[in-house]
PDB file of C-alpha atoms and ligand atoms in Angstrom:
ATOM      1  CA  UNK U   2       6.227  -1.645  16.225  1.00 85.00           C
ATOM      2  CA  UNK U   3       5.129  -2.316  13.047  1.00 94.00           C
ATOM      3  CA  UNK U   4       5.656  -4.262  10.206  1.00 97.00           C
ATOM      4  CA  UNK U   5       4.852  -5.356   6.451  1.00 98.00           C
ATOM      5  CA  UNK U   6       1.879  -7.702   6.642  1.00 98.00           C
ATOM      6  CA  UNK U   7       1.599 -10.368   3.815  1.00 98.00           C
ATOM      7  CA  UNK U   8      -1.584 -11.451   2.341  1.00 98.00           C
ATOM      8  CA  UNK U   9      -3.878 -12.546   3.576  1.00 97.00           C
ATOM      9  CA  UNK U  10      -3.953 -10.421   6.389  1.00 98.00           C
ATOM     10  CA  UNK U  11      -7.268  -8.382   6.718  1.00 98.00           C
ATOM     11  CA  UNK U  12      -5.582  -5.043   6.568  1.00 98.00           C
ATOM     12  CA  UNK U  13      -4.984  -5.832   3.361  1.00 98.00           C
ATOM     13  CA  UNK U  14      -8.597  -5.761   2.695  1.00 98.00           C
ATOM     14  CA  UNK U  15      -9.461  -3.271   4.679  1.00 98.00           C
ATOM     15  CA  UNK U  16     -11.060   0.600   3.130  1.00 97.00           C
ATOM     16  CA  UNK U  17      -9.051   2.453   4.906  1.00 97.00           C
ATOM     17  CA  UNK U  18     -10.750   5.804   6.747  1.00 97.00           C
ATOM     18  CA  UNK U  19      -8.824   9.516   5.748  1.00 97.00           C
ATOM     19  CA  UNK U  20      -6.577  11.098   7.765  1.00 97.00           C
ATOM     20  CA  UNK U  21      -7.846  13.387  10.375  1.00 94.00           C
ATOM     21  CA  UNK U  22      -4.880  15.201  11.581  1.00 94.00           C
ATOM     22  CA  UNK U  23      -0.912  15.138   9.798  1.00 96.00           C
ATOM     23  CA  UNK U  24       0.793  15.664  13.340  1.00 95.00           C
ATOM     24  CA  UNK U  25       4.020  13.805  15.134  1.00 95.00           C
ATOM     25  CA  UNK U  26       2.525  10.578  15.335  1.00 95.00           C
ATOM     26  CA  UNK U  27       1.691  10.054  11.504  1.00 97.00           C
ATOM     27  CA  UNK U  28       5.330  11.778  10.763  1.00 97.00           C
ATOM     28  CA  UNK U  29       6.626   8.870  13.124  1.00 97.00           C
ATOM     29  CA  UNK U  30       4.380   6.337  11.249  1.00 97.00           C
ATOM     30  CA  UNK U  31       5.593   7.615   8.252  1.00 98.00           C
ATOM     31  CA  UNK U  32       9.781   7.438   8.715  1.00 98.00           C
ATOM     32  CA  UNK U  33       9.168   3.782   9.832  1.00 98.00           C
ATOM     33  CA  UNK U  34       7.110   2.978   6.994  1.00 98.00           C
ATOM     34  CA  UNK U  35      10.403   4.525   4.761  1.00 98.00           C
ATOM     35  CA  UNK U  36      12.451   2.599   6.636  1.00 98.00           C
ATOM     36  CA  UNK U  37      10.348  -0.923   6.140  1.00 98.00           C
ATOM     37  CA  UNK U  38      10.080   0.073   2.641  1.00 98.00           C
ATOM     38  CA  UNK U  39      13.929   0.051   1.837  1.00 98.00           C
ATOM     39  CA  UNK U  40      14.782  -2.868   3.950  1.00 97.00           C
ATOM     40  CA  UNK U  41      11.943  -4.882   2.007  1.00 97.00           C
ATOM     41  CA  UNK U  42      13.630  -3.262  -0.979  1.00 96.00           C
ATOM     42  CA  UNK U  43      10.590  -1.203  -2.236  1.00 97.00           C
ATOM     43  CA  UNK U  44       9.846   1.592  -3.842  1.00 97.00           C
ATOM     44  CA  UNK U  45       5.829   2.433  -2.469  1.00 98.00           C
ATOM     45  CA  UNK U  46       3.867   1.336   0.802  1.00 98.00           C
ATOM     46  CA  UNK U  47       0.430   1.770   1.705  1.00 98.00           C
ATOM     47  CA  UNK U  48      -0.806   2.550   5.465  1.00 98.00           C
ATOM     48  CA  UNK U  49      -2.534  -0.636   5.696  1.00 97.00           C
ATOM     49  CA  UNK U  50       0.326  -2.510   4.329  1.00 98.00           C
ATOM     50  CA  UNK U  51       1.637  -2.143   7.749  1.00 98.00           C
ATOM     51  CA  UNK U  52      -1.637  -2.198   9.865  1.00 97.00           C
ATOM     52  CA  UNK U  53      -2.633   1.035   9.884  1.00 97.00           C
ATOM     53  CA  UNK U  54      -6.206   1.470   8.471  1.00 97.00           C
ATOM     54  CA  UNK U  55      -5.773   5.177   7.352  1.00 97.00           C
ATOM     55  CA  UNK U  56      -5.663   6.627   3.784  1.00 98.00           C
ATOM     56  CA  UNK U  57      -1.855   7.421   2.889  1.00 98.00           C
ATOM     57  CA  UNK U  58       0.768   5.904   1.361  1.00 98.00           C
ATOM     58  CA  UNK U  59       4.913   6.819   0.512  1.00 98.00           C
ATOM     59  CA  UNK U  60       6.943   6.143  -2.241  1.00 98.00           C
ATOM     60  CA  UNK U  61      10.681   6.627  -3.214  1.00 98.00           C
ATOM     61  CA  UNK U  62      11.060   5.092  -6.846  1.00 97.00           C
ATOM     62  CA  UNK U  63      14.568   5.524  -6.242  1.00 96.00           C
ATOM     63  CA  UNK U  64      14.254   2.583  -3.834  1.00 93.00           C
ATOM     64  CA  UNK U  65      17.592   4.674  -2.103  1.00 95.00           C
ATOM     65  CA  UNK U  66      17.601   5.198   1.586  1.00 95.00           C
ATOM     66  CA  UNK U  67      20.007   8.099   0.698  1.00 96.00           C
ATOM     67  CA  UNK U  68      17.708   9.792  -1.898  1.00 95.00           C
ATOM     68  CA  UNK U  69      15.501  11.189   0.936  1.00 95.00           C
ATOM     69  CA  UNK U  70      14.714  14.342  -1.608  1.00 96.00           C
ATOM     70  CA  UNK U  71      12.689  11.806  -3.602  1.00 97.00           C
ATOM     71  CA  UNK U  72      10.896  10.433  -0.658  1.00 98.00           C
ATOM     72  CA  UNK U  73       6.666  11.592  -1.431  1.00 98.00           C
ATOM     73  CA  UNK U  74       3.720  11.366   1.349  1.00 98.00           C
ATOM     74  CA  UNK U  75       0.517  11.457  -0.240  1.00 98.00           C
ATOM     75  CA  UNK U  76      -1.960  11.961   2.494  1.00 98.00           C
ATOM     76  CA  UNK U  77      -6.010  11.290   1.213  1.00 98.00           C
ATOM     77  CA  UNK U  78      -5.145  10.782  -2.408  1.00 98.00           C
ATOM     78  CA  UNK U  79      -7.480  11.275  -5.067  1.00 98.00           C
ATOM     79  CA  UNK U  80      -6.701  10.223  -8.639  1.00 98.00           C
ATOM     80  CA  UNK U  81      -8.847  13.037 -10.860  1.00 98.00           C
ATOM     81  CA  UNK U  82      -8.069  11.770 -14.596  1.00 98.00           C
ATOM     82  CA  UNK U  83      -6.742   8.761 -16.588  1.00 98.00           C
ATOM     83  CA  UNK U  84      -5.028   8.892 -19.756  1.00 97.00           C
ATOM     84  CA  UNK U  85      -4.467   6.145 -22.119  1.00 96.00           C
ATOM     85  CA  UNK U  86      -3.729   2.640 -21.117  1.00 97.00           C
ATOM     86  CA  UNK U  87      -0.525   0.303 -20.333  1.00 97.00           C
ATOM     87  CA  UNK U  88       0.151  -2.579 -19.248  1.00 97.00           C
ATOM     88  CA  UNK U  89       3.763  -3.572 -17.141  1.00 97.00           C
ATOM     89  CA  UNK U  90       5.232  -6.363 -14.815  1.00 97.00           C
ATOM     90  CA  UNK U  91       4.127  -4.978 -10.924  1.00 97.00           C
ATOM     91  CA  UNK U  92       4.654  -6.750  -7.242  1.00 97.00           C
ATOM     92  CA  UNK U  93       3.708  -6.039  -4.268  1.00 98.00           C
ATOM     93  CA  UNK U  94       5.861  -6.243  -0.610  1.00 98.00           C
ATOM     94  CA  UNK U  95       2.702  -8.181   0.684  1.00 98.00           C
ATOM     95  CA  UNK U  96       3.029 -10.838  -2.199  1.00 98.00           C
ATOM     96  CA  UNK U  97       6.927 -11.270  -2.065  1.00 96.00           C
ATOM     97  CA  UNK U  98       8.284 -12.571  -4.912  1.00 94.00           C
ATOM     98  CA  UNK U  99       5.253 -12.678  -7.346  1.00 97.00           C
ATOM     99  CA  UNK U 100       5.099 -10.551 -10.477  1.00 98.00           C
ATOM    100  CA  UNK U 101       2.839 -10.136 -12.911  1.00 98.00           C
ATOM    101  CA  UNK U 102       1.607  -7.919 -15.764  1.00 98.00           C
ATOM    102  CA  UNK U 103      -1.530  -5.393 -15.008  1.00 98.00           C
ATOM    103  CA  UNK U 104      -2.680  -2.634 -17.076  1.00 97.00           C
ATOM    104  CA  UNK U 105      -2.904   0.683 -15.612  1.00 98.00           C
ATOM    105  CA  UNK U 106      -3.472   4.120 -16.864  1.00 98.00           C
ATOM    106  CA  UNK U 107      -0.177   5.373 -18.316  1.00 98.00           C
ATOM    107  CA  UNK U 108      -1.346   9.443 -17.518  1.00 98.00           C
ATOM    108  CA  UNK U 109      -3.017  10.390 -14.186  1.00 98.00           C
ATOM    109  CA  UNK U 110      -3.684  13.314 -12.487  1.00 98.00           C
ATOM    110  CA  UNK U 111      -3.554  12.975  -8.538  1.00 98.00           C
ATOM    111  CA  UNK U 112      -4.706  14.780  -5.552  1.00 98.00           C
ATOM    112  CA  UNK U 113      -2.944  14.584  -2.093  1.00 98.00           C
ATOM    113  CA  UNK U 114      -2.073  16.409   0.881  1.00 98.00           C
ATOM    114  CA  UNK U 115       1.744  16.384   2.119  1.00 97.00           C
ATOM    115  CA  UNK U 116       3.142  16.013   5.525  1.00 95.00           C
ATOM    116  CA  UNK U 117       3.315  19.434   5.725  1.00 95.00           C
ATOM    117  CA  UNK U 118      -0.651  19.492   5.273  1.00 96.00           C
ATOM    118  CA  UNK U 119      -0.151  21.494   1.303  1.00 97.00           C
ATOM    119  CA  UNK U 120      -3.037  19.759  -1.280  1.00 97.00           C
ATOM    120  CA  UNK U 121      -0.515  18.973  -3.868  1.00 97.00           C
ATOM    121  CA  UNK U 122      -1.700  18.178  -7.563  1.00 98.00           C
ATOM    122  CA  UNK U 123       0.216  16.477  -9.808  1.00 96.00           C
ATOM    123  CA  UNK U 124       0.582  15.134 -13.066  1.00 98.00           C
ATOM    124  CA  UNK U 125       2.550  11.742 -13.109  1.00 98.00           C
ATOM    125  CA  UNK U 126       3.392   9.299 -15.628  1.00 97.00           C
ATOM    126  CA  UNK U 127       4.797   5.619 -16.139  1.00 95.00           C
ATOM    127  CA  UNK U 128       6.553   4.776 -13.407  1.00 97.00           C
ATOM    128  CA  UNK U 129       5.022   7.080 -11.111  1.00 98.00           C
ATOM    129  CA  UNK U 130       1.549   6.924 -12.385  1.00 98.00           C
ATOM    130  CA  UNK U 131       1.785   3.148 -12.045  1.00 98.00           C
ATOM    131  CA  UNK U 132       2.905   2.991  -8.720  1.00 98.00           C
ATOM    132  CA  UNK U 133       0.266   5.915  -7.586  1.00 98.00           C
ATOM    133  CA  UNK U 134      -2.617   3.868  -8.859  1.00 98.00           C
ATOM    134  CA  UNK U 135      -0.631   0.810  -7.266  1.00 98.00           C
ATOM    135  CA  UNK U 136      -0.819   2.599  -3.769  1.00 98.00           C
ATOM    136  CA  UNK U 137      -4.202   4.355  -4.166  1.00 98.00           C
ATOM    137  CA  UNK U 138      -5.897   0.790  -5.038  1.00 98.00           C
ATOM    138  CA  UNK U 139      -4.348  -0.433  -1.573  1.00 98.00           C
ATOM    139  CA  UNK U 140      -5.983   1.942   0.429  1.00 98.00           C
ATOM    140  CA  UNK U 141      -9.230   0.726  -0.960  1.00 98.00           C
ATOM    141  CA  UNK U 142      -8.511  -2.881   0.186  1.00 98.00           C
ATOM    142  CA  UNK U 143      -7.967  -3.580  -3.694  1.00 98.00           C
ATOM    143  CA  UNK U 144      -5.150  -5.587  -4.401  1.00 98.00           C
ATOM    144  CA  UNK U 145      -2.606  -6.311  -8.116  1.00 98.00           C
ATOM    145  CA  UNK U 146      -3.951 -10.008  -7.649  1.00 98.00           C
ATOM    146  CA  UNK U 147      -7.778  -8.371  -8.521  1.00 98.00           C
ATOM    147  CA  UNK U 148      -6.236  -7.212 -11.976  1.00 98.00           C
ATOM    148  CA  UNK U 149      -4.329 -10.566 -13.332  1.00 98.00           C
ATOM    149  CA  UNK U 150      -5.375 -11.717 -16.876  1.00 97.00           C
ATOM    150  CA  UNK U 151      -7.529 -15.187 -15.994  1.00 97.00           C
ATOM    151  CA  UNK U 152      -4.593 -16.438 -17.479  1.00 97.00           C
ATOM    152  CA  UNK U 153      -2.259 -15.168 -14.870  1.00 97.00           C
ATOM    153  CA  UNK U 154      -4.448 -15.722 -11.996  1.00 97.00           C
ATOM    154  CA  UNK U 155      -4.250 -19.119 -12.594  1.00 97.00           C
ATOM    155  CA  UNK U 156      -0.894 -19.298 -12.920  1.00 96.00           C
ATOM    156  CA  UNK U 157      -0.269 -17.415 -10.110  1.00 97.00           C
ATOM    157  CA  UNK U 158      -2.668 -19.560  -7.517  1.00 97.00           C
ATOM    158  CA  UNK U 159      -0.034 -21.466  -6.006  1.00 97.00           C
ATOM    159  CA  UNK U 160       2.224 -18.731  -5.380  1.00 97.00           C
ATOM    160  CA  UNK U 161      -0.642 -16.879  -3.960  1.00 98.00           C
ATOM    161  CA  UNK U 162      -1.497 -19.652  -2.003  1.00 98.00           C
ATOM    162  CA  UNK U 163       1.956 -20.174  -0.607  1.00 98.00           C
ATOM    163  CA  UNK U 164       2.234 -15.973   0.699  1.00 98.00           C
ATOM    164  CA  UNK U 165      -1.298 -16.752   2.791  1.00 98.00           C
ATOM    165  CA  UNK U 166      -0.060 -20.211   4.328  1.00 98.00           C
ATOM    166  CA  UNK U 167       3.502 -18.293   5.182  1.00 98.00           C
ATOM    167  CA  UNK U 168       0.750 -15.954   6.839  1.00 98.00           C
ATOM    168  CA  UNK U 169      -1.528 -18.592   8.307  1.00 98.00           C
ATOM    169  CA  UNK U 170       1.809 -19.848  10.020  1.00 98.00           C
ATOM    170  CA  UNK U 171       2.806 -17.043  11.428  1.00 97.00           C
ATOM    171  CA  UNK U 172      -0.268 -16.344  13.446  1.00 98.00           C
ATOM    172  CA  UNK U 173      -0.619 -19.645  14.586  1.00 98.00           C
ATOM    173  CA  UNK U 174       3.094 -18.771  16.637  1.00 97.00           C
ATOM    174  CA  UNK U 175       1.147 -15.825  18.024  1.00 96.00           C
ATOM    175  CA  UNK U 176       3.039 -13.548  14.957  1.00 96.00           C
ATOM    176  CA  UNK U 177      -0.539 -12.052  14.416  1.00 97.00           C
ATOM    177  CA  UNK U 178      -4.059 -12.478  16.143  1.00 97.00           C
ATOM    178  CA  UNK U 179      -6.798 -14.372  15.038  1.00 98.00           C
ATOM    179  CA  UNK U 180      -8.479 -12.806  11.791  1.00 98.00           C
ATOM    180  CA  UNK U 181     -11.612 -11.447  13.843  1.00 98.00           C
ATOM    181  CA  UNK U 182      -9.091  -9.799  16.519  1.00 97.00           C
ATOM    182  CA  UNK U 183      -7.218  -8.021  13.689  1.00 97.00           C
ATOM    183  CA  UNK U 184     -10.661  -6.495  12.190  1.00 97.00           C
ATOM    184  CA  UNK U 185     -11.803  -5.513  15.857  1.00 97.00           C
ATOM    185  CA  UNK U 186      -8.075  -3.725  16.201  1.00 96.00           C
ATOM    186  CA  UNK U 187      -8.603  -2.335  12.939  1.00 97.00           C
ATOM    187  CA  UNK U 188     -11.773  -1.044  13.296  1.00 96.00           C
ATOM    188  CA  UNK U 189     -11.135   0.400  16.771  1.00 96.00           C
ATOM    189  CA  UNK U 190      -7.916   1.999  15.145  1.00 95.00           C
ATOM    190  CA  UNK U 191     -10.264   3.503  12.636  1.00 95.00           C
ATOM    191  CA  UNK U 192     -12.603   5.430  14.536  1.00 94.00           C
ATOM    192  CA  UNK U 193      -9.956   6.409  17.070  1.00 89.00           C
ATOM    193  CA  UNK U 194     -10.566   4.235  19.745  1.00 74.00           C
ATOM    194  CA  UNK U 195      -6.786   2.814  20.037  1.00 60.00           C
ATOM    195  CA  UNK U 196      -3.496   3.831  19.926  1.00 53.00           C
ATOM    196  CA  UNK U 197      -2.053   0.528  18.806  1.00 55.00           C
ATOM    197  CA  UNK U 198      -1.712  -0.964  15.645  1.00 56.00           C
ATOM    198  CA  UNK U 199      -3.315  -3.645  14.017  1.00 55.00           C
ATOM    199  CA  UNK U 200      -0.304  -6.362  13.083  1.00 54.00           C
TER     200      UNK U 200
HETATM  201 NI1   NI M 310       1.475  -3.247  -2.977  1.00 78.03          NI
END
């Protein structure tokens, strides 16, 4: 089963390995991660938001369960060009509850394959271009927190701090294995070796 780790869990960290094959188990991987995603009340998850050290993410920016015909899989993204800067309030369903400004590129130009294994390109903007970059810096083990003002970090410390001891908690009731257990499961997961996932 999986679920939506917080931080500090390792996954989060983690540089995720691409996709080797788009068949019925990442299609299964991917309707849970939808249906984490609206519960949590999202609008984009990344693979290793939810253990899974492998380079795709979704998104729905509708944040509607019903609006399946905006639901996008972007499978080994590339971002290809950057235009022109903003900056906007972002989160993140591993740091619930904190939000912050960061500046991103307001014009991109993306690269990804879609469940149905087509190399889509698109151009995306705002919203989308935010949440893209958002998404793409997960599966890189980069994290919103790396891009806060020094201002802001400080400011948000103690929030911060209070998401890793919810996290902390948790795996001392079993929740999650020792740090060094998750990065073995993760590893294993990433050269193939296992068929479970690392949460
Ligand atoms: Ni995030």
């Amino acid at each position: 089963m999986l679920r939506i780790v917080p931080y500090s869990h390792p996954a989060l960290r983690y540089e995720s390995v691409p996709v080797q094959r788009i068949d019925e188990k990442l299609r299964t991987q991917v309707r849970s991660m939808f249906d984490l995603m609206y519960e949590a009340r999202g609008i984009g998850l990344a693979a290793n938001q939810v253990g899974l050290p492998f380079r795709f993410f979704i998104l729905n920016l509708t944040c509607d369960p019903d609006q399946t015909q905006q639901e996008q899989v972007f499978i080994n993204p590339e971002i290809v060009k950057r235009h022109s800067f903003v900056i906007e309030e972002e989160g993140c369903l591993s740091f619930p509850g904190i939000y912050y400004n960061v500046q991103r590129a307001r014009k991109i130009r993306a690269r990804a394959f879609d469940l149905a294994g087509n190399l889509v390109e698109i151009e995306a903007e705002d919203l989308l271009s935010r949440a893209i970059q958002h998404e793409t810096d997960h599966l890189a083990g980069r994290l919103f927190i790396d891009l806060l003002s020094a201002e802001d970090k400080r400011a948000a410390a103690d929030k911060i701090q209070e998401v890793e001891a919810g996290y902390r908690r948790a795996q001392a009731e079993g929740i999650y294995p020792p740090d060094d257990e998750i990065k073995r499961q993760l590893n294993a997961l990433a050269k193939g070796e296992s068929a479970s996932t690392a949460v």
